[in-house]
PDB file of C-alpha atoms in Angstrom:
ATOM      1  CA  ALA P  63     171.338  50.248 296.005  1.00  0.00           C
ATOM      2  CA  GLN P  64     168.631  52.283 297.673  1.00  0.00           C
ATOM      3  CA  SER P  65     168.260  55.747 296.214  1.00  0.00           C
ATOM      4  CA  VAL P  66     165.981  58.763 296.160  1.00  0.00           C
ATOM      5  CA  SER P  67     165.406  60.816 293.021  1.00  0.00           C
ATOM      6  CA  GLN P  68     164.230  64.382 292.888  1.00  0.00           C
ATOM      7  CA  HIS P  69     163.990  65.142 289.212  1.00  0.00           C
ATOM      8  CA  ASN P  70     163.341  68.868 289.508  1.00  0.00           C
ATOM      9  CA  HIS P  71     166.576  70.506 290.568  1.00  0.00           C
ATOM     10  CA  HIS P  72     165.421  74.085 290.154  1.00  0.00           C
ATOM     11  CA  VAL P  73     161.861  75.370 290.056  1.00  0.00           C
ATOM     12  CA  ILE P  74     160.782  78.973 289.577  1.00  0.00           C
ATOM     13  CA  LEU P  75     157.179  79.952 290.220  1.00  0.00           C
ATOM     14  CA  SER P  76     155.185  83.120 290.625  1.00  0.00           C
ATOM     15  CA  GLU P  77     153.292  83.717 293.829  1.00  0.00           C
ATOM     16  CA  ALA P  78     149.899  81.952 293.964  1.00  0.00           C
ATOM     17  CA  ALA P  79     151.023  79.294 291.494  1.00  0.00           C
ATOM     18  CA  SER P  80     150.558  75.660 292.432  1.00  0.00           C
ATOM     19  CA  LEU P  81     153.555  73.543 293.330  1.00  0.00           C
ATOM     20  CA  GLU P  82     154.341  69.895 292.875  1.00  0.00           C
ATOM     21  CA  LEU P  83     157.810  68.527 293.557  1.00  0.00           C
ATOM     22  CA  GLY P  84     158.548  64.980 292.577  1.00  0.00           C
ATOM     23  CA  CYS P  85     160.208  62.344 294.740  1.00  0.00           C
ATOM     24  CA  ASN P  86     160.751  58.739 293.747  1.00  0.00           C
ATOM     25  CA  TYR P  87     162.641  56.088 295.642  1.00  0.00           C
ATOM     26  CA  SER P  88     164.016  52.674 294.947  1.00  0.00           C
ATOM     27  CA  TYR P  89     163.324  50.229 297.742  1.00  0.00           C
ATOM     28  CA  GLY P  90     160.957  47.295 297.653  1.00  0.00           C
ATOM     29  CA  GLY P  91     160.046  47.100 301.316  1.00  0.00           C
ATOM     30  CA  THR P  92     158.127  49.235 303.757  1.00  0.00           C
ATOM     31  CA  VAL P  93     159.416  52.775 304.097  1.00  0.00           C
ATOM     32  CA  ASN P  94     158.952  55.897 306.136  1.00  0.00           C
ATOM     33  CA  LEU P  95     158.958  59.077 304.062  1.00  0.00           C
ATOM     34  CA  PHE P  96     159.890  62.650 304.860  1.00  0.00           C
ATOM     35  CA  TRP P  97     160.116  66.062 303.309  1.00  0.00           C
ATOM     36  CA  TYR P  98     162.549  68.551 304.789  1.00  0.00           C
ATOM     37  CA  VAL P  99     162.884  72.230 303.929  1.00  0.00           C
ATOM     38  CA  GLN P 100     165.909  74.465 304.223  1.00  0.00           C
ATOM     39  CA  TYR P 101     165.157  78.191 304.095  1.00  0.00           C
ATOM     40  CA  PRO P 102     168.040  80.501 303.154  1.00  0.00           C
ATOM     41  CA  GLY P 103     170.511  80.690 306.016  1.00  0.00           C
ATOM     42  CA  GLN P 104     168.593  78.222 308.153  1.00  0.00           C
ATOM     43  CA  HIS P 105     168.947  74.578 308.991  1.00  0.00           C
ATOM     44  CA  LEU P 106     166.945  71.640 307.711  1.00  0.00           C
ATOM     45  CA  GLN P 107     163.458  71.515 309.151  1.00  0.00           C
ATOM     46  CA  LEU P 108     160.880  68.770 308.976  1.00  0.00           C
ATOM     47  CA  LEU P 109     157.992  69.702 306.703  1.00  0.00           C
ATOM     48  CA  LEU P 110     155.964  66.516 306.892  1.00  0.00           C
ATOM     49  CA  LYS P 111     156.292  62.790 307.350  1.00  0.00           C
ATOM     50  CA  TYR P 112     154.546  59.566 306.467  1.00  0.00           C
ATOM     51  CA  PHE P 113     154.738  56.385 308.528  1.00  0.00           C
ATOM     52  CA  SER P 114     151.512  54.536 307.781  1.00  0.00           C
ATOM     53  CA  GLY P 115     147.782  55.005 307.277  1.00  0.00           C
ATOM     54  CA  ASP P 116     146.273  57.727 305.108  1.00  0.00           C
ATOM     55  CA  PRO P 117     148.643  58.176 302.157  1.00  0.00           C
ATOM     56  CA  LEU P 118     147.791  61.871 301.955  1.00  0.00           C
ATOM     57  CA  VAL P 119     149.834  63.633 304.587  1.00  0.00           C
ATOM     58  CA  LYS P 120     149.430  67.232 305.626  1.00  0.00           C
ATOM     59  CA  GLY P 121     152.357  69.192 306.953  1.00  0.00           C
ATOM     60  CA  ILE P 122     153.151  72.679 308.101  1.00  0.00           C
ATOM     61  CA  LYS P 123     152.588  75.871 306.106  1.00  0.00           C
ATOM     62  CA  GLY P 124     149.933  74.365 303.843  1.00  0.00           C
ATOM     63  CA  PHE P 125     152.119  71.653 302.346  1.00  0.00           C
ATOM     64  CA  GLU P 126     150.907  68.132 301.710  1.00  0.00           C
ATOM     65  CA  ALA P 127     152.357  65.010 300.159  1.00  0.00           C
ATOM     66  CA  GLU P 128     150.844  61.872 298.737  1.00  0.00           C
ATOM     67  CA  PHE P 129     152.412  58.455 299.059  1.00  0.00           C
ATOM     68  CA  ILE P 130     151.685  56.298 296.017  1.00  0.00           C
ATOM     69  CA  LYS P 131     153.126  52.905 296.825  1.00  0.00           C
ATOM     70  CA  SER P 132     152.695  51.473 293.338  1.00  0.00           C
ATOM     71  CA  LYS P 133     154.728  54.318 291.888  1.00  0.00           C
ATOM     72  CA  PHE P 134     157.310  54.473 294.700  1.00  0.00           C
ATOM     73  CA  SER P 135     156.560  58.169 294.904  1.00  0.00           C
ATOM     74  CA  PHE P 136     155.999  60.780 297.590  1.00  0.00           C
ATOM     75  CA  ASN P 137     155.351  64.046 295.787  1.00  0.00           C
ATOM     76  CA  LEU P 138     155.097  67.317 297.649  1.00  0.00           C
ATOM     77  CA  ARG P 139     152.290  69.761 296.807  1.00  0.00           C
ATOM     78  CA  LYS P 140     151.047  73.175 297.744  1.00  0.00           C
ATOM     79  CA  PRO P 141     148.032  74.771 296.048  1.00  0.00           C
ATOM     80  CA  SER P 142     149.310  78.342 296.214  1.00  0.00           C
ATOM     81  CA  VAL P 143     152.941  79.218 296.928  1.00  0.00           C
ATOM     82  CA  GLN P 144     154.159  82.339 298.652  1.00  0.00           C
ATOM     83  CA  TRP P 145     157.400  84.263 298.303  1.00  0.00           C
ATOM     84  CA  SER P 146     158.372  82.935 301.740  1.00  0.00           C
ATOM     85  CA  ASP P 147     158.347  79.381 300.365  1.00  0.00           C
ATOM     86  CA  THR P 148     161.601  80.120 298.567  1.00  0.00           C
ATOM     87  CA  ALA P 149     163.878  77.403 299.897  1.00  0.00           C
ATOM     88  CA  GLU P 150     165.488  74.083 299.112  1.00  0.00           C
ATOM     89  CA  TYR P 151     163.342  70.999 299.577  1.00  0.00           C
ATOM     90  CA  PHE P 152     164.697  67.538 300.334  1.00  0.00           C
ATOM     91  CA  CYS P 153     162.889  64.234 300.158  1.00  0.00           C
ATOM     92  CA  ALA P 154     164.149  61.467 302.448  1.00  0.00           C
ATOM     93  CA  VAL P 155     163.342  57.794 302.753  1.00  0.00           C
ATOM     94  CA  LYS P 156     163.959  55.517 305.711  1.00  0.00           C
ATOM     95  CA  PRO P 157     163.445  51.796 305.215  1.00  0.00           C
ATOM     96  CA  SER P 158     161.358  50.509 308.082  1.00  0.00           C
ATOM     97  CA  GLY P 159     163.313  48.725 310.767  1.00  0.00           C
ATOM     98  CA  THR P 160     166.483  50.648 309.958  1.00  0.00           C
ATOM     99  CA  TYR P 161     167.882  53.916 311.174  1.00  0.00           C
ATOM    100  CA  LYS P 162     169.242  54.869 307.768  1.00  0.00           C
ATOM    101  CA  TYR P 163     167.874  57.965 306.057  1.00  0.00           C
ATOM    102  CA  ILE P 164     168.523  58.357 302.348  1.00  0.00           C
ATOM    103  CA  PHE P 165     168.174  61.863 300.983  1.00  0.00           C
ATOM    104  CA  GLY P 166     167.498  63.114 297.497  1.00  0.00           C
ATOM    105  CA  THR P 167     169.665  65.794 295.943  1.00  0.00           C
ATOM    106  CA  GLY P 168     167.139  68.511 296.698  1.00  0.00           C
ATOM    107  CA  THR P 169     164.970  70.901 294.687  1.00  0.00           C
ATOM    108  CA  ARG P 170     165.704  74.580 294.852  1.00  0.00           C
ATOM    109  CA  LEU P 171     162.447  76.550 294.685  1.00  0.00           C
ATOM    110  CA  LYS P 172     162.355  80.235 293.924  1.00  0.00           C
ATOM    111  CA  VAL P 173     159.053  82.060 294.228  1.00  0.00           C
ATOM    112  CA  LEU P 174     158.829  85.401 292.483  1.00  0.00           C
ATOM    113  CA  ALA P 175     156.840  88.094 294.231  1.00  0.00           C
TER     114      ALA P 175
ATOM    115  CA  GLU J 158     162.693  72.393 323.782  1.00  0.00           C
ATOM    116  CA  ALA J 159     166.212  73.280 322.712  1.00  0.00           C
ATOM    117  CA  GLY J 160     167.285  72.058 319.294  1.00  0.00           C
ATOM    118  CA  VAL J 161     170.407  70.288 318.136  1.00  0.00           C
ATOM    119  CA  ALA J 162     173.453  72.457 318.825  1.00  0.00           C
ATOM    120  CA  GLN J 163     176.584  72.459 316.701  1.00  0.00           C
ATOM    121  CA  SER J 164     179.849  74.334 316.817  1.00  0.00           C
ATOM    122  CA  PRO J 165     181.655  75.952 315.238  1.00  0.00           C
ATOM    123  CA  ARG J 166     179.320  77.302 312.586  1.00  0.00           C
ATOM    124  CA  TYR J 167     182.130  78.038 310.146  1.00  0.00           C
ATOM    125  CA  LYS J 168     185.665  76.793 309.785  1.00  0.00           C
ATOM    126  CA  ILE J 169     188.378  77.523 307.241  1.00  0.00           C
ATOM    127  CA  ILE J 170     191.511  75.381 307.258  1.00  0.00           C
ATOM    128  CA  GLU J 171     194.294  74.463 304.905  1.00  0.00           C
ATOM    129  CA  LYS J 172     194.590  70.992 303.436  1.00  0.00           C
ATOM    130  CA  ARG J 173     196.406  68.489 305.613  1.00  0.00           C
ATOM    131  CA  GLN J 174     195.310  70.308 308.762  1.00  0.00           C
ATOM    132  CA  SER J 175     192.967  68.701 311.258  1.00  0.00           C
ATOM    133  CA  VAL J 176     189.556  69.930 312.372  1.00  0.00           C
ATOM    134  CA  ALA J 177     186.920  68.872 314.879  1.00  0.00           C
ATOM    135  CA  PHE J 178     183.199  69.525 315.046  1.00  0.00           C
ATOM    136  CA  TRP J 179     180.979  69.248 318.085  1.00  0.00           C
ATOM    137  CA  CYS J 180     177.325  68.320 318.396  1.00  0.00           C
ATOM    138  CA  ASN J 181     174.932  68.327 321.318  1.00  0.00           C
ATOM    139  CA  PRO J 182     171.692  66.511 320.459  1.00  0.00           C
ATOM    140  CA  ILE J 183     168.234  67.207 321.775  1.00  0.00           C
ATOM    141  CA  SER J 184     167.948  65.998 325.346  1.00  0.00           C
ATOM    142  CA  GLY J 185     166.746  62.423 325.541  1.00  0.00           C
ATOM    143  CA  HIS J 186     167.436  61.587 321.903  1.00  0.00           C
ATOM    144  CA  ALA J 187     169.264  58.281 321.822  1.00  0.00           C
ATOM    145  CA  THR J 188     170.196  58.307 318.152  1.00  0.00           C
ATOM    146  CA  LEU J 189     172.716  60.759 316.734  1.00  0.00           C
ATOM    147  CA  TYR J 190     173.753  61.155 313.113  1.00  0.00           C
ATOM    148  CA  TRP J 191     176.553  62.944 311.309  1.00  0.00           C
ATOM    149  CA  TYR J 192     175.968  63.874 307.685  1.00  0.00           C
ATOM    150  CA  GLN J 193     178.131  65.460 305.028  1.00  0.00           C
ATOM    151  CA  GLN J 194     176.357  67.787 302.615  1.00  0.00           C
ATOM    152  CA  ILE J 195     178.385  68.839 299.617  1.00  0.00           C
ATOM    153  CA  LEU J 196     177.127  71.849 297.682  1.00  0.00           C
ATOM    154  CA  GLY J 197     174.321  70.858 295.331  1.00  0.00           C
ATOM    155  CA  GLN J 198     173.763  67.467 296.922  1.00  0.00           C
ATOM    156  CA  GLY J 199     171.585  66.025 299.629  1.00  0.00           C
ATOM    157  CA  PRO J 200     172.953  65.042 303.024  1.00  0.00           C
ATOM    158  CA  LYS J 201     175.001  61.848 303.018  1.00  0.00           C
ATOM    159  CA  LEU J 202     175.177  59.807 306.195  1.00  0.00           C
ATOM    160  CA  LEU J 203     178.659  59.460 307.616  1.00  0.00           C
ATOM    161  CA  ILE J 204     178.015  57.763 310.927  1.00  0.00           C
ATOM    162  CA  GLN J 205     175.152  56.932 313.221  1.00  0.00           C
ATOM    163  CA  PHE J 206     175.230  56.328 316.966  1.00  0.00           C
ATOM    164  CA  GLN J 207     172.670  54.656 319.164  1.00  0.00           C
ATOM    165  CA  ASN J 208     173.516  55.925 322.640  1.00  0.00           C
ATOM    166  CA  ASN J 209     177.320  55.621 322.649  1.00  0.00           C
ATOM    167  CA  GLY J 210     177.550  52.704 320.230  1.00  0.00           C
ATOM    168  CA  VAL J 211     178.115  52.932 316.479  1.00  0.00           C
ATOM    169  CA  VAL J 212     175.201  51.582 314.416  1.00  0.00           C
ATOM    170  CA  ASP J 213     176.425  52.425 310.931  1.00  0.00           C
ATOM    171  CA  ASP J 214     179.738  53.885 309.806  1.00  0.00           C
ATOM    172  CA  SER J 215     179.891  52.246 306.413  1.00  0.00           C
ATOM    173  CA  GLN J 216     180.222  55.561 304.569  1.00  0.00           C
ATOM    174  CA  LEU J 217     182.745  57.142 306.920  1.00  0.00           C
ATOM    175  CA  PRO J 218     186.207  57.504 305.303  1.00  0.00           C
ATOM    176  CA  LYS J 219     187.942  55.911 308.237  1.00  0.00           C
ATOM    177  CA  ASP J 220     191.445  56.709 307.042  1.00  0.00           C
ATOM    178  CA  ARG J 221     190.836  60.367 307.859  1.00  0.00           C
ATOM    179  CA  PHE J 222     187.489  60.717 309.629  1.00  0.00           C
ATOM    180  CA  SER J 223     186.706  59.642 313.166  1.00  0.00           C
ATOM    181  CA  ALA J 224     183.797  60.226 315.497  1.00  0.00           C
ATOM    182  CA  GLU J 225     182.905  59.478 319.046  1.00  0.00           C
ATOM    183  CA  ARG J 226     179.957  59.926 321.318  1.00  0.00           C
ATOM    184  CA  LEU J 227     181.161  59.871 324.864  1.00  0.00           C
ATOM    185  CA  LYS J 228     178.587  58.968 327.505  1.00  0.00           C
ATOM    186  CA  GLY J 229     175.900  58.726 324.849  1.00  0.00           C
ATOM    187  CA  VAL J 230     175.188  62.445 324.760  1.00  0.00           C
ATOM    188  CA  ASP J 231     177.298  64.885 322.759  1.00  0.00           C
ATOM    189  CA  SER J 232     179.543  63.879 319.915  1.00  0.00           C
ATOM    190  CA  THR J 233     182.620  65.028 318.036  1.00  0.00           C
ATOM    191  CA  LEU J 234     183.562  64.434 314.425  1.00  0.00           C
ATOM    192  CA  LYS J 235     187.198  64.825 313.439  1.00  0.00           C
ATOM    193  CA  ILE J 236     188.963  65.040 310.113  1.00  0.00           C
ATOM    194  CA  GLN J 237     192.696  64.465 310.039  1.00  0.00           C
ATOM    195  CA  PRO J 238     194.227  65.311 307.626  1.00  0.00           C
ATOM    196  CA  ALA J 239     191.701  67.330 305.653  1.00  0.00           C
ATOM    197  CA  LYS J 240     191.520  67.271 301.871  1.00  0.00           C
ATOM    198  CA  LEU J 241     190.088  69.831 299.489  1.00  0.00           C
ATOM    199  CA  GLU J 242     187.125  67.568 298.747  1.00  0.00           C
ATOM    200  CA  ASP J 243     186.120  67.622 302.411  1.00  0.00           C
ATOM    201  CA  SER J 244     184.755  71.139 301.907  1.00  0.00           C
ATOM    202  CA  ALA J 245     181.094  70.747 302.802  1.00  0.00           C
ATOM    203  CA  VAL J 246     178.508  71.386 305.473  1.00  0.00           C
ATOM    204  CA  TYR J 247     178.654  68.851 308.289  1.00  0.00           C
ATOM    205  CA  LEU J 248     175.236  68.278 309.772  1.00  0.00           C
ATOM    206  CA  CYS J 249     174.386  66.671 313.050  1.00  0.00           C
ATOM    207  CA  ALA J 250     170.936  65.278 313.679  1.00  0.00           C
ATOM    208  CA  SER J 251     169.273  63.448 316.515  1.00  0.00           C
ATOM    209  CA  SER J 252     166.120  61.414 316.696  1.00  0.00           C
ATOM    210  CA  LEU J 253     163.653  59.973 319.085  1.00  0.00           C
ATOM    211  CA  VAL J 254     161.524  56.908 318.616  1.00  0.00           C
ATOM    212  CA  ARG J 255     157.937  57.397 319.754  1.00  0.00           C
ATOM    213  CA  LYS J 256     157.068  54.727 322.297  1.00  0.00           C
ATOM    214  CA  GLY J 257     154.540  52.204 321.133  1.00  0.00           C
ATOM    215  CA  THR J 258     154.673  53.263 317.495  1.00  0.00           C
ATOM    216  CA  GLY J 259     158.276  52.775 316.470  1.00  0.00           C
ATOM    217  CA  GLN J 260     157.984  56.034 314.584  1.00  0.00           C
ATOM    218  CA  GLU J 261     161.203  57.974 314.483  1.00  0.00           C
ATOM    219  CA  THR J 262     161.681  61.600 313.484  1.00  0.00           C
ATOM    220  CA  GLN J 263     165.027  63.202 312.875  1.00  0.00           C
ATOM    221  CA  TYR J 264     165.887  66.806 313.826  1.00  0.00           C
ATOM    222  CA  PHE J 265     168.852  68.676 312.413  1.00  0.00           C
ATOM    223  CA  GLY J 266     171.307  71.167 313.808  1.00  0.00           C
ATOM    224  CA  PRO J 267     172.455  74.285 311.931  1.00  0.00           C
ATOM    225  CA  GLY J 268     175.548  72.593 310.547  1.00  0.00           C
ATOM    226  CA  THR J 269     179.219  73.489 310.372  1.00  0.00           C
ATOM    227  CA  ARG J 270     180.378  74.911 307.061  1.00  0.00           C
ATOM    228  CA  LEU J 271     183.928  73.734 306.358  1.00  0.00           C
ATOM    229  CA  LEU J 272     186.161  75.218 303.700  1.00  0.00           C
ATOM    230  CA  VAL J 273     189.449  73.485 303.003  1.00  0.00           C
ATOM    231  CA  LEU J 274     191.963  75.611 301.071  1.00  0.00           C
TER     232      LEU J 274
END
């Protein structure tokens, strides 16, 4: 069955630290990839997306993600986190040609001021 | 542009009662999704509509859950009767496929938080 794994369930960082959140998926075909963020008390928002082309994708608020096809991964990165990045982050995969989004279990990030 | 609207935002019911949630997608978005998000988990797709037709309802517990999308615009999700394990956030999302690219991006509403006692 298709699945998405986010191995880090909780991450605590100090401000200015670098961030990398892992996302791996199990699907052999072509996929579209997404990272969503949910700030406290707010709804899920799209952070960035990958459909094709350059595997390094830049999103909002200084986030980027790299698609490594051989590793079935789409890790999220930010060079220097801020307190306002405290949120829950979800990776999602959509097999091409389908409408089905498969979400990971999420990573809860807490940034200490 | 206005986002995906959902109501109510919160609902508390007792088990065996019924409940309904409403969603109004972003104007022009043909595809509408209902997800269930249990605490500590990612969203799980319940049902997906393309206009007013069902595309995927394989994970919808059809003995108690039902959904409809009249006229291909807004949608309702109903649970009857509710069980304790239905306590979750019910998310509605809509999406638009970019012409010429086939690229589709999904946008979420604020969700309805359901507590079943």
